[in-house]
Tab-separated table of C-alpha atoms and ligand atoms in Angstrom:
chain	number	residue	atom	x	y	z
L	713	MET	CA	-23.572	16.217	6.724
L	714	SER	CA	-22.434	12.923	8.229
L	715	LEU	CA	-21.382	10.166	5.911
L	716	SER	CA	-21.454	6.400	5.511
L	717	VAL	CA	-19.195	4.666	3.004
L	718	LEU	CA	-20.079	1.470	1.150
L	719	ILE	CA	-17.246	-0.336	-0.629
L	720	LEU	CA	-18.327	-2.724	-3.402
L	721	ALA	CA	-15.991	-5.712	-3.304
L	722	ALA	CA	-18.121	-8.740	-4.202
L	723	GLY	CA	-17.307	-8.955	-7.899
L	724	GLN	CA	-15.615	-12.150	-9.038
L	725	GLY	CA	-12.825	-10.328	-10.783
L	726	SER	CA	-12.752	-13.012	-13.479
L	727	ARG	CA	-10.689	-10.795	-15.792
L	728	MET	CA	-7.801	-10.996	-13.288
L	729	LYS	CA	-7.550	-14.777	-13.980
L	730	SER	CA	-6.593	-15.355	-10.355
L	731	GLN	CA	-7.386	-17.606	-7.406
L	732	HIS	CA	-7.362	-14.547	-5.158
L	733	PRO	CA	-10.240	-12.082	-4.781
L	734	LYS	CA	-9.564	-9.033	-6.945
L	735	VAL	CA	-9.693	-6.544	-4.060
L	736	LEU	CA	-6.914	-8.439	-2.250
L	737	HIS	CA	-4.410	-7.902	-5.054
L	738	PRO	CA	-1.859	-5.412	-3.728
L	739	ILE	CA	-1.053	-1.874	-4.798
L	740	GLY	CA	1.889	-0.336	-2.927
L	741	ASN	CA	2.234	-3.620	-1.013
L	742	ILE	CA	-1.222	-3.534	0.590
L	743	PRO	CA	-4.456	-5.086	-0.700
L	744	MET	CA	-6.512	-2.725	-2.854
L	745	ILE	CA	-9.382	-2.759	-0.377
L	746	TYR	CA	-7.122	-1.303	2.364
L	747	HIS	CA	-6.670	1.820	0.224
L	748	LEU	CA	-10.444	2.288	0.175
L	749	ILE	CA	-10.890	1.656	3.906
L	750	THR	CA	-8.137	4.213	4.549
L	751	LEU	CA	-9.853	6.694	2.232
L	752	ALA	CA	-13.148	6.154	4.084
L	753	LYS	CA	-11.391	6.861	7.376
L	754	ASN	CA	-9.664	9.938	5.924
L	755	VAL	CA	-13.009	11.434	4.867
L	756	LYS	CA	-14.237	10.790	8.422
L	757	ALA	CA	-16.952	8.294	7.555
L	758	ASN	CA	-19.343	7.542	10.403
L	759	ARG	CA	-19.730	3.986	9.217
L	760	ILE	CA	-17.760	1.868	6.752
L	761	LEU	CA	-19.408	-1.134	5.099
L	762	ALA	CA	-17.975	-3.580	2.556
L	763	VAL	CA	-20.074	-5.738	0.232
L	764	VAL	CA	-18.419	-9.129	-0.211
L	765	GLY	CA	-19.405	-12.214	-2.197
L	766	SER	CA	-18.445	-15.869	-2.480
L	767	THR	CA	-14.824	-15.189	-1.517
L	768	SER	CA	-16.043	-13.332	1.571
L	769	ASN	CA	-14.006	-15.382	4.073
L	770	ARG	CA	-10.743	-14.493	2.390
L	771	ILE	CA	-11.696	-10.819	2.405
L	772	THR	CA	-13.070	-10.704	5.965
L	773	ASP	CA	-9.933	-12.496	7.205
L	774	SER	CA	-7.734	-10.018	5.421
L	775	ILE	CA	-9.522	-6.940	6.798
L	776	LYS	CA	-10.201	-8.208	10.321
L	777	ALA	CA	-7.768	-5.659	11.773
L	778	PHE	CA	-10.207	-2.970	10.634
L	779	THR	CA	-12.785	-3.823	13.286
L	780	GLU	CA	-14.950	-0.855	12.330
L	781	VAL	CA	-15.799	-2.309	8.883
L	782	GLU	CA	-19.291	-3.872	8.733
L	783	ILE	CA	-19.620	-6.786	6.313
L	784	VAL	CA	-22.543	-7.035	3.894
L	785	LYS	CA	-23.026	-10.316	2.000
L	786	GLN	CA	-24.019	-10.451	-1.662
L	787	SER	CA	-24.418	-14.158	-2.386
L	788	LYS	CA	-24.955	-13.788	-6.150
L	789	GLN	CA	-23.169	-11.110	-8.112
L	790	LEU	CA	-26.074	-9.654	-10.056
L	791	GLY	CA	-24.487	-6.264	-10.652
L	792	THR	CA	-23.381	-3.105	-8.882
L	793	ALA	CA	-26.960	-1.869	-8.178
L	794	HIS	CA	-27.809	-5.214	-6.606
L	795	ALA	CA	-24.618	-5.020	-4.513
L	796	VAL	CA	-25.716	-1.684	-3.031
L	797	LEU	CA	-29.253	-2.977	-2.480
L	798	CYS	CA	-27.848	-5.826	-0.354
L	799	ALA	CA	-26.866	-3.162	2.206
L	800	LYS	CA	-30.418	-1.800	2.496
L	801	LYS	CA	-31.174	-3.438	5.842
L	802	HIS	CA	-28.155	-1.682	7.350
L	803	PHE	CA	-29.713	1.691	6.552
L	804	VAL	CA	-33.162	1.671	8.121
L	805	GLU	CA	-34.368	5.253	8.615
L	806	ASN	CA	-30.942	6.580	7.855
L	807	HIS	CA	-30.723	10.216	6.880
L	808	GLU	CA	-27.003	10.328	6.268
L	809	ASP	CA	-25.263	10.652	2.949
L	810	LEU	CA	-23.996	7.423	1.459
L	811	LEU	CA	-20.787	7.383	-0.580
L	812	ILE	CA	-20.282	4.402	-2.882
L	813	LEU	CA	-16.690	3.365	-3.557
L	814	TYR	CA	-15.642	0.581	-5.921
L	815	GLY	CA	-13.176	-1.908	-4.426
L	816	ASP	CA	-11.316	-2.010	-7.728
L	817	SER	CA	-10.648	1.757	-7.905
L	818	PRO	CA	-8.105	2.099	-5.123
L	819	LEU	CA	-6.444	5.422	-5.929
L	820	ILE	CA	-9.226	7.954	-5.435
L	821	SER	CA	-7.984	10.917	-3.392
L	822	LYS	CA	-9.538	12.599	-0.413
L	823	SER	CA	-9.698	15.898	-2.327
L	824	SER	CA	-11.799	14.336	-5.126
L	825	ILE	CA	-14.263	13.052	-2.522
L	826	LYS	CA	-14.350	16.551	-1.019
L	827	GLU	CA	-15.272	17.961	-4.456
L	828	LEU	CA	-18.041	15.404	-4.807
L	829	ARG	CA	-19.423	16.248	-1.376
L	830	ARG	CA	-19.353	19.939	-2.300
L	831	LEU	CA	-21.789	19.214	-5.164
L	832	ARG	CA	-24.129	17.590	-2.622
L	833	GLU	CA	-23.781	20.496	-0.201
L	834	ASN	CA	-24.650	22.867	-3.054
L	835	GLY	CA	-27.915	21.062	-3.804
L	836	ALA	CA	-27.237	18.080	-6.102
L	837	ASP	CA	-29.486	15.121	-5.207
L	838	LEU	CA	-27.025	12.678	-6.703
L	839	ALA	CA	-23.376	13.418	-7.568
L	840	VAL	CA	-21.021	11.273	-9.630
L	841	LEU	CA	-17.230	11.376	-9.951
L	842	GLY	CA	-16.057	11.248	-13.576
L	843	PHE	CA	-12.748	11.507	-15.384
L	844	ASN	CA	-11.561	12.233	-18.892
L	845	SER	CA	-9.742	9.499	-20.743
L	846	LYS	CA	-8.089	9.399	-24.154
L	847	ASN	CA	-8.750	5.667	-24.226
L	848	PRO	CA	-12.066	5.109	-22.422
L	849	LYS	CA	-12.298	1.389	-23.326
L	850	ASN	CA	-14.989	-0.288	-21.220
L	851	TYR	CA	-15.729	2.538	-18.844
L	852	GLY	CA	-19.290	3.836	-18.623
L	853	ARG	CA	-19.708	7.182	-20.424
L	854	LEU	CA	-21.199	10.233	-18.687
L	855	ILE	CA	-23.801	11.981	-20.862
L	856	LEU	CA	-24.346	15.621	-19.943
L	857	ASN	CA	-27.291	17.832	-21.000
L	858	ALA	CA	-27.039	21.354	-22.427
L	859	ASP	CA	-26.825	22.804	-18.883
L	860	GLY	CA	-23.823	20.616	-18.103
L	861	GLU	CA	-25.854	18.442	-15.747
L	862	LEU	CA	-25.602	14.672	-15.806
L	863	GLU	CA	-28.411	13.092	-17.828
L	864	LYS	CA	-27.423	9.437	-17.873
L	865	ILE	CA	-24.560	6.956	-17.740
L	866	VAL	CA	-24.229	4.490	-20.599
L	867	GLU	CA	-22.221	1.318	-20.135
L	868	ALA	CA	-19.739	0.721	-22.981
L	869	ASN	CA	-21.509	-2.514	-23.967
L	870	ASP	CA	-24.781	-0.677	-24.479
L	871	ALA	CA	-23.396	2.540	-25.982
L	872	THR	CA	-24.045	3.821	-29.523
L	873	PRO	CA	-20.951	4.749	-31.595
L	874	GLU	CA	-21.639	8.453	-30.807
L	875	GLU	CA	-21.809	7.713	-27.090
L	876	LYS	CA	-18.644	5.620	-27.305
L	877	ALA	CA	-16.837	8.640	-28.766
L	878	ILE	CA	-17.417	10.537	-25.486
L	879	SER	CA	-14.275	10.752	-23.350
L	880	PHE	CA	-15.946	11.696	-20.034
L	881	CYS	CA	-16.055	8.416	-18.079
L	882	ASN	CA	-17.635	7.023	-14.944
L	883	SER	CA	-15.303	6.301	-12.018
L	884	GLY	CA	-18.125	4.411	-10.272
L	885	ILE	CA	-18.024	6.684	-7.251
L	886	MET	CA	-21.278	8.409	-6.370
L	887	ILE	CA	-22.970	10.062	-3.434
L	888	ALA	CA	-26.591	10.726	-2.415
L	889	ASN	CA	-28.764	10.532	0.655
L	890	ALA	CA	-28.931	6.884	1.801
L	891	ASN	CA	-32.749	6.749	1.716
L	892	LEU	CA	-32.780	8.184	-1.787
L	893	PHE	CA	-30.370	5.487	-2.974
L	894	PHE	CA	-32.540	2.654	-1.708
L	895	SER	CA	-35.810	4.088	-3.040
L	896	LEU	CA	-34.311	4.627	-6.531
L	897	LEU	CA	-32.557	1.254	-6.560
L	898	ASN	CA	-35.878	-0.596	-6.534
L	899	LYS	CA	-36.485	0.820	-10.007
L	900	VAL	CA	-33.310	-0.535	-11.614
L	901	SER	CA	-33.863	-3.381	-14.083
L	902	ASN	CA	-31.404	-5.743	-15.743
L	903	LYS	CA	-32.594	-5.205	-19.294
L	904	ASN	CA	-29.181	-4.614	-20.839
L	905	THR	CA	-26.521	-6.511	-22.746
L	906	SER	CA	-24.910	-7.951	-19.615
L	907	LYS	CA	-28.231	-8.756	-17.866
L	908	GLU	CA	-26.889	-7.073	-14.749
L	909	PHE	CA	-28.445	-4.544	-12.389
L	910	TYR	CA	-26.325	-1.471	-13.105
L	911	LEU	CA	-25.830	1.130	-10.394
L	912	THR	CA	-25.192	3.571	-13.197
L	913	ASP	CA	-28.907	3.428	-14.151
L	914	LEU	CA	-29.660	5.484	-11.032
L	915	VAL	CA	-28.726	8.624	-12.947
L	916	SER	CA	-31.463	8.360	-15.599
L	917	ILE	CA	-33.964	7.163	-12.975
L	918	ALA	CA	-33.210	10.228	-10.813
L	919	ARG	CA	-33.485	12.507	-13.862
L	920	LYS	CA	-36.919	11.084	-14.711
L	921	GLU	CA	-37.967	12.257	-11.263
L	922	ASN	CA	-36.539	15.705	-12.022
L	923	MET	CA	-33.742	15.439	-9.534
L	924	LEU	CA	-30.554	17.420	-9.880
L	925	VAL	CA	-27.703	15.099	-10.880
L	926	GLN	CA	-24.221	16.536	-11.298
L	927	ALA	CA	-20.759	15.260	-12.096
L	928	THR	CA	-17.300	16.491	-11.188
L	929	SER	CA	-14.018	15.150	-12.520
L	930	CYS	CA	-10.729	13.864	-11.166
L	931	PRO	CA	-7.507	12.834	-12.959
L	932	GLU	CA	-7.622	9.476	-14.773
L	933	SER	CA	-4.623	8.312	-12.734
L	934	GLU	CA	-6.888	8.361	-9.652
L	935	ALA	CA	-10.017	6.905	-11.163
L	936	GLN	CA	-8.638	4.031	-13.178
L	937	GLY	CA	-10.321	0.752	-12.358
L	938	VAL	CA	-8.423	-2.511	-11.954
L	939	ASN	CA	-10.061	-5.254	-13.976
L	940	ASP	CA	-7.084	-7.234	-15.294
L	941	ARG	CA	-3.338	-7.608	-14.728
L	942	LEU	CA	-2.547	-4.797	-17.131
L	943	ASP	CA	-4.776	-2.423	-15.158
L	944	LEU	CA	-3.098	-3.655	-11.955
L	945	ALA	CA	0.339	-2.732	-13.311
L	946	LYS	CA	-0.959	0.668	-14.478
L	947	ALA	CA	-2.543	1.375	-11.099
L	948	GLU	CA	0.706	0.378	-9.360
L	949	GLY	CA	2.537	2.802	-11.677
L	950	SER	CA	0.127	5.608	-10.773
L	951	PHE	CA	0.443	4.824	-7.072
L	952	GLN	CA	4.246	4.969	-7.341
L	953	SER	CA	4.166	8.309	-9.200
L	954	LEU	CA	1.899	9.819	-6.531
L	955	LYS	CA	4.054	8.475	-3.697
L	956	ARG	CA	7.255	9.792	-5.328
L	957	LEU	CA	5.682	13.243	-5.576
L	958	GLU	CA	4.591	13.060	-1.937
L	959	VAL	CA	8.054	12.177	-0.602
L	960	MET	CA	9.769	14.822	-2.764
L	961	ARG	CA	7.241	17.460	-1.649
L	962	ASN	CA	8.091	16.494	1.930
L	963	GLY	CA	11.771	17.300	1.340
L	964	CYS	CA	13.390	14.048	0.235
L	965	THR	CA	15.678	13.994	-2.825
L	966	LEU	CA	15.109	11.196	-5.323
L	967	ILE	CA	17.941	11.330	-7.837
L	968	ASP	CA	16.016	9.241	-10.379
L	969	PRO	CA	12.427	9.033	-9.065
L	970	SER	CA	11.149	6.516	-11.592
L	971	THR	CA	13.562	3.839	-10.309
L	972	VAL	CA	12.562	4.059	-6.635
L	973	PHE	CA	9.636	1.916	-5.434
L	974	PHE	CA	7.651	2.680	-2.320
L	975	SER	CA	5.058	0.995	-0.154
L	976	PHE	CA	1.819	2.559	0.969
L	977	ASP	CA	3.224	3.354	4.424
L	978	THR	CA	6.827	4.397	3.611
L	979	GLU	CA	7.854	7.438	5.675
L	980	ILE	CA	10.908	9.505	4.677
L	981	GLY	CA	12.330	12.555	6.458
L	982	THR	CA	13.726	15.779	5.051
L	983	ASP	CA	17.125	16.094	3.380
L	984	THR	CA	17.288	12.354	2.974
L	985	VAL	CA	18.707	11.328	-0.394
L	986	VAL	CA	17.609	8.152	-2.144
L	987	GLU	CA	19.885	7.078	-4.974
L	988	PRO	CA	18.522	5.238	-8.052
L	989	ASN	CA	17.150	1.695	-7.873
L	990	VAL	CA	16.005	1.372	-4.290
L	991	ILE	CA	13.001	-0.641	-3.062
L	992	PHE	CA	11.062	0.159	0.096
L	993	GLY	CA	8.975	-2.819	1.245
L	994	PRO	CA	6.219	-2.371	3.832
L	995	GLY	CA	6.791	-0.679	7.181
L	996	VAL	CA	9.904	1.420	6.450
L	997	ARG	CA	10.549	4.656	8.363
L	998	ILE	CA	13.540	6.752	7.364
L	999	ARG	CA	14.411	9.854	9.380
L	1000	ASP	CA	16.169	13.081	8.241
L	1001	ASN	CA	19.480	13.429	6.446
L	1002	VAL	CA	19.904	9.747	5.653
L	1003	ARG	CA	21.479	8.479	2.449
L	1004	ILE	CA	20.077	5.307	0.894
L	1005	ARG	CA	22.486	4.230	-1.792
L	1006	SER	CA	21.622	2.391	-4.974
L	1007	PHE	CA	20.259	-1.166	-5.168
L	1008	SER	CA	19.239	-1.403	-1.524
L	1009	TYR	CA	16.097	-3.261	-0.380
L	1010	LEU	CA	14.498	-2.297	2.940
L	1011	GLU	CA	11.515	-3.766	4.830
L	1012	LYS	CA	9.859	-2.979	8.187
L	1013	CYS	CA	12.782	-1.061	9.668
L	1014	LEU	CA	13.659	2.270	11.249
L	1015	VAL	CA	16.683	4.216	9.985
L	1016	LYS	CA	17.618	7.230	12.086
L	1017	ARG	CA	19.344	10.559	11.272
L	1018	ASN	CA	22.629	10.704	9.386
L	1019	ALA	CA	22.754	6.969	8.674
L	1020	VAL	CA	24.102	5.672	5.360
L	1021	VAL	CA	22.715	2.448	3.866
L	1022	GLY	CA	24.078	0.622	0.832
L	1023	PRO	CA	24.833	0.346	-2.011
L	1024	PHE	CA	23.464	-3.218	-2.262
L	1025	ALA	CA	22.272	-3.464	1.353
L	1026	ARG	CA	19.369	-5.616	2.493
L	1027	ILE	CA	17.645	-4.373	5.634
L	1028	ARG	CA	15.065	-6.885	6.836
L	1029	PRO	CA	12.168	-6.649	9.315
L	1030	GLU	CA	12.598	-5.466	12.900
L	1031	THR	CA	15.885	-3.726	12.277
L	1032	ILE	CA	16.743	-0.395	13.882
L	1033	LEU	CA	19.705	1.612	12.631
L	1034	GLU	CA	20.429	4.380	15.127
L	1035	GLU	CA	21.944	7.774	14.281
L	1036	GLY	CA	25.094	7.793	12.182
L	1037	VAL	CA	25.134	4.046	11.475
L	1038	LYS	CA	26.914	2.995	8.276
L	1039	VAL	CA	25.834	-0.166	6.477
L	1040	GLY	CA	27.724	-0.891	3.298
L	1041	ASN	CA	27.609	-3.201	0.309
L	1042	PHE	CA	26.340	-6.780	0.539
L	1043	VAL	CA	25.336	-6.480	4.180
L	1044	GLU	CA	22.128	-8.210	5.293
L	1045	ILE	CA	20.586	-7.279	8.639
L	1046	LYS	CA	17.554	-8.887	10.271
L	1047	LYS	CA	15.841	-8.244	13.639
L	1048	SER	CA	18.808	-6.330	15.015
L	1049	THR	CA	19.602	-2.967	16.554
L	1050	LEU	CA	22.790	-1.184	15.509
L	1051	ASN	CA	23.410	1.603	18.006
L	1052	LYS	CA	24.926	5.026	17.218
L	1053	ASN	CA	27.770	5.124	14.704
L	1054	VAL	CA	28.121	1.363	14.316
L	1055	LYS	CA	29.851	0.453	11.054
L	1056	ALA	CA	29.198	-2.731	9.081
L	1057	ASN	CA	30.610	-1.720	5.775
L	1058	HIS	CA	31.166	-4.889	3.787
L	1059	LEU	CA	29.808	-8.399	3.200
L	1060	ALA	CA	28.140	-9.353	6.485
L	1061	TYR	CA	25.079	-11.106	7.904
L	1062	ILE	CA	23.753	-9.694	11.167
L	1063	GLY	CA	20.678	-11.403	12.666
L	1064	ASN	CA	18.986	-11.342	16.113
L	1065	ALA	CA	21.659	-9.015	17.449
L	1066	SER	CA	22.230	-5.824	19.345
L	1067	ILE	CA	25.469	-3.965	18.680
L	1068	GLY	CA	26.787	-1.185	20.978
L	1069	GLU	CA	27.769	2.345	19.915
L	1070	GLN	CA	30.893	2.910	17.765
L	1071	THR	CA	31.476	-0.801	17.205
L	1072	ASN	CA	32.990	-1.920	13.920
L	1073	VAL	CA	31.825	-5.130	12.266
L	1074	GLY	CA	34.549	-6.283	9.879
L	1075	ALA	CA	34.172	-7.538	6.320
L	1076	GLY	CA	32.761	-11.035	6.048
L	1077	THR	CA	31.426	-11.256	9.632
L	1078	ILE	CA	28.592	-13.744	10.055
L	1079	PHE	CA	26.272	-13.748	13.037
L	1080	CYS	CA	25.414	-17.472	13.232
L	1081	ASN	CA	22.006	-16.998	14.864
L	1082	TYR	CA	20.265	-20.218	13.773
L	1083	ASP	CA	21.131	-23.605	15.292
L	1084	GLY	CA	18.938	-25.577	12.923
L	1085	ASP	CA	16.061	-25.455	15.352
L	1086	SER	CA	15.689	-21.982	16.805
L	1087	LYS	CA	17.083	-18.470	16.539
L	1088	ASN	CA	19.442	-17.285	19.282
L	1089	SER	CA	20.653	-13.785	19.993
L	1090	ILE	CA	24.024	-12.080	20.120
L	1091	GLU	CA	24.923	-8.984	22.118
L	1092	VAL	CA	28.007	-7.015	21.146
L	1093	GLY	CA	29.206	-4.142	23.381
L	1094	GLU	CA	30.393	-0.602	22.580
L	1095	ASN	CA	33.647	0.386	20.896
L	1096	THR	CA	34.318	-3.220	20.001
L	1097	PHE	CA	36.151	-4.350	16.887
L	1098	ILE	CA	35.097	-7.548	15.154
L	1099	GLY	CA	37.905	-8.572	12.801
L	1100	SER	CA	37.159	-9.656	9.258
L	1101	ASN	CA	35.892	-13.101	8.338
L	1102	THR	CA	34.648	-13.872	11.839
L	1103	SER	CA	31.795	-16.190	12.793
L	1104	LEU	CA	29.944	-15.283	15.985
L	1105	VAL	CA	27.978	-18.330	17.159
L	1106	ALA	CA	24.790	-17.546	19.116
L	1107	PRO	CA	23.867	-17.390	21.942
L	1108	LEU	CA	26.773	-15.081	22.703
L	1109	LYS	CA	27.765	-11.953	24.624
L	1110	ILE	CA	30.776	-9.881	23.648
L	1111	GLY	CA	31.686	-7.028	26.010
L	1112	ASP	CA	32.751	-3.404	25.458
L	1113	ARG	CA	36.150	-2.504	23.961
L	1114	VAL	CA	36.812	-6.065	22.822
L	1115	ILE	CA	38.963	-6.946	19.838
L	1116	VAL	CA	38.081	-10.149	18.007
L	1117	GLY	CA	40.928	-11.335	15.806
L	1118	ALA	CA	40.215	-11.741	12.105
L	1119	GLY	CA	39.182	-15.219	10.991
L	1120	SER	CA	37.883	-16.257	14.440
L	1121	THR	CA	34.964	-18.534	15.237
L	1122	ILE	CA	33.685	-17.273	18.597
L	1123	THR	CA	31.489	-19.651	20.595
L	1124	ASP	CA	32.124	-18.475	24.193
L	1125	ASP	CA	31.246	-15.135	25.784
L	1126	VAL	CA	34.035	-12.510	25.751
L	1127	LEU	CA	34.489	-10.169	28.740
L	1128	GLN	CA	35.038	-6.434	28.249
L	1129	ASP	CA	38.526	-5.107	27.385
L	1130	SER	CA	39.682	-8.514	26.037
L	1131	LEU	CA	41.318	-9.769	22.885
L	1132	ALA	CA	39.504	-12.870	21.597
L	1133	LEU	CA	41.127	-15.248	19.139
L	1134	GLY	CA	39.311	-18.325	17.948
L	1135	ARG	CA	41.424	-19.698	15.153
L	1136	SER	CA	44.239	-22.170	14.687
L	1137	ARG	CA	47.722	-20.748	15.026
L	1138	GLN	CA	49.641	-20.200	11.817
L	1139	VAL	CA	52.555	-22.490	11.287
L	1140	ASN	CA	55.416	-21.460	9.008
L	1141	LYS	CA	57.756	-24.294	8.034
L	1142	LYS	CA	60.963	-24.198	6.098
L	1143	LYS	CA	60.784	-25.791	2.657
L	1144	ASN	CA	62.824	-29.087	2.760
E	2570	UD1	C1	-18.021	-0.244	-13.441
E	2570	UD1	C2	-19.123	0.709	-13.904
E	2570	UD1	C3	-18.591	1.562	-15.045
E	2570	UD1	C4	-17.360	2.311	-14.585
E	2570	UD1	C5	-16.299	1.358	-14.006
E	2570	UD1	C6	-15.210	2.169	-13.322
E	2570	UD1	C7	-21.278	-0.327	-13.453
E	2570	UD1	C8	-22.457	-1.019	-14.051
E	2570	UD1	N1	-20.292	-0.016	-14.324
E	2570	UD1	O1	-17.717	-1.148	-14.498
E	2570	UD1	O2	-19.584	2.499	-15.464
E	2570	UD1	O3	-16.817	3.070	-15.659
E	2570	UD1	O4	-16.879	0.481	-13.008
E	2570	UD1	O5	-14.165	1.340	-12.895
E	2570	UD1	O6	-21.270	-0.062	-12.265
E	2570	UD1	N2	-19.276	-5.581	-7.676
E	2570	UD1	C9	-20.013	-6.137	-6.636
E	2570	UD1	N3	-21.089	-6.922	-6.934
E	2570	UD1	C10	-21.496	-7.160	-8.211
E	2570	UD1	C11	-20.742	-6.596	-9.271
E	2570	UD1	C12	-19.651	-5.810	-8.969
E	2570	UD1	O7	-19.690	-5.930	-5.464
E	2570	UD1	O8	-22.487	-7.875	-8.388
E	2570	UD1	C13	-18.109	-4.734	-7.354
E	2570	UD1	C14	-16.799	-5.273	-7.913
E	2570	UD1	O9	-16.144	-6.078	-6.940
E	2570	UD1	C15	-16.006	-4.007	-8.213
E	2570	UD1	C16	-17.079	-2.966	-8.472
E	2570	UD1	O10	-18.291	-3.474	-7.957
E	2570	UD1	O11	-15.220	-3.602	-7.098
E	2570	UD1	C17	-17.233	-2.667	-9.961
E	2570	UD1	O12	-17.554	-3.865	-10.650
E	2570	UD1	P1	-16.870	-4.252	-12.039
E	2570	UD1	O13	-17.439	-5.548	-12.467
E	2570	UD1	O14	-15.418	-4.119	-11.952
E	2570	UD1	O15	-17.476	-3.108	-12.974
E	2570	UD1	P2	-16.822	-2.474	-14.284
E	2570	UD1	O16	-17.088	-3.379	-15.420
E	2570	UD1	O17	-15.417	-2.115	-14.019
E	2571	MG	MG1	-14.138	-2.593	-12.507
């Protein structure tokens, strides 16, 4: 059965107390809504639609790279049922299944969606994804009948004390035939404490028409909704735990997993070891057998086999560390390529540079790449030795097998096989 996915993202998110739309708050360094678009793609949705509200420009700008996402406007946020109804005109004579995802539940897994679809394939007219929680707070509660089928969903605000004691909660995610959704939605009213049109009312409406409504469950760590900053931190924590498991299952050693922070797209090879207290910003790819030592911070870079990074290294965007490179403590590298076996072991800044194989960058070397106006580049050849406490002033080319004397300031190009000295000569004088 082919599938369309509708992501509800129009809510004001007032509990976040933020100037930014809730679904643009990041988890794993990408906006929440990206997680849901990725999920929709992973379950091979035919069409992906997002319902957006008054902050629609911010959201459409943010997701414009996902050209396949169709935007549905909900000008007034009258509730989740109303949000789905706003998409009705996009589904004329549509016989596909429609999967509803909530923009503020970013951690739902592909396998939970598979389970939900299985209920549909086995005959359920409407299927809902639930989860068990020890502290169900404001989640809607799923009320089952004696046969274990779903009878209704009660919002916490409208629940009796007995209903509130139920721990089986609504994740918000549901699936049914698209036509069925829109015919049932016309029957939803807003006669409830919040005066909103609740999508959750579809369950009792479907039951009144003797339809089969079933629920399956997923772990709470997947289903948790993000309504305030506390939820955001909890969801980030769950994302990190899942990502740590994923990288360890793929063959990476994390010595103290809970101290390593990943981004959504971090890739790590096998037999790589990550020491405690490391942060991977967006866009990091680490190949096999690398060691990332403690307190390093990496963003948008590629680190190839057998490299060693850190401790206390900062690897910034557009950096490539080729095989066997060694980057040591207090070294910052930006937009540079360090070719095979280059060593920059202590206290250096390397920016807008390319450094040839086997070259050694001494302690305290600064690549002076910024002239106050623009960035200029520096090329350093192979098997070259840059002595300690050297400033290399861009633009600059230093050839192969060069030795730069310690303490030099190098402003002119250096030909291959040369010794370059750019410092005042030492004078030793006899005391009176
Ligand atoms: C909702 C569910 C609740 C469930 C919980 C799971 C309803 C009525 N309640 O409550 O049963 O346990 O999610 O996290 O559905 N939205 C719109 N337009 C609107 C209102 C909301 O697009 O008019 C979007 C929001 O942006 C959000 C999602 O729908 O992504 C859910 O809305 P929210 O207000 O967060 O509902 P909850 O109170 O969390
Ligand atoms: Mg919510």
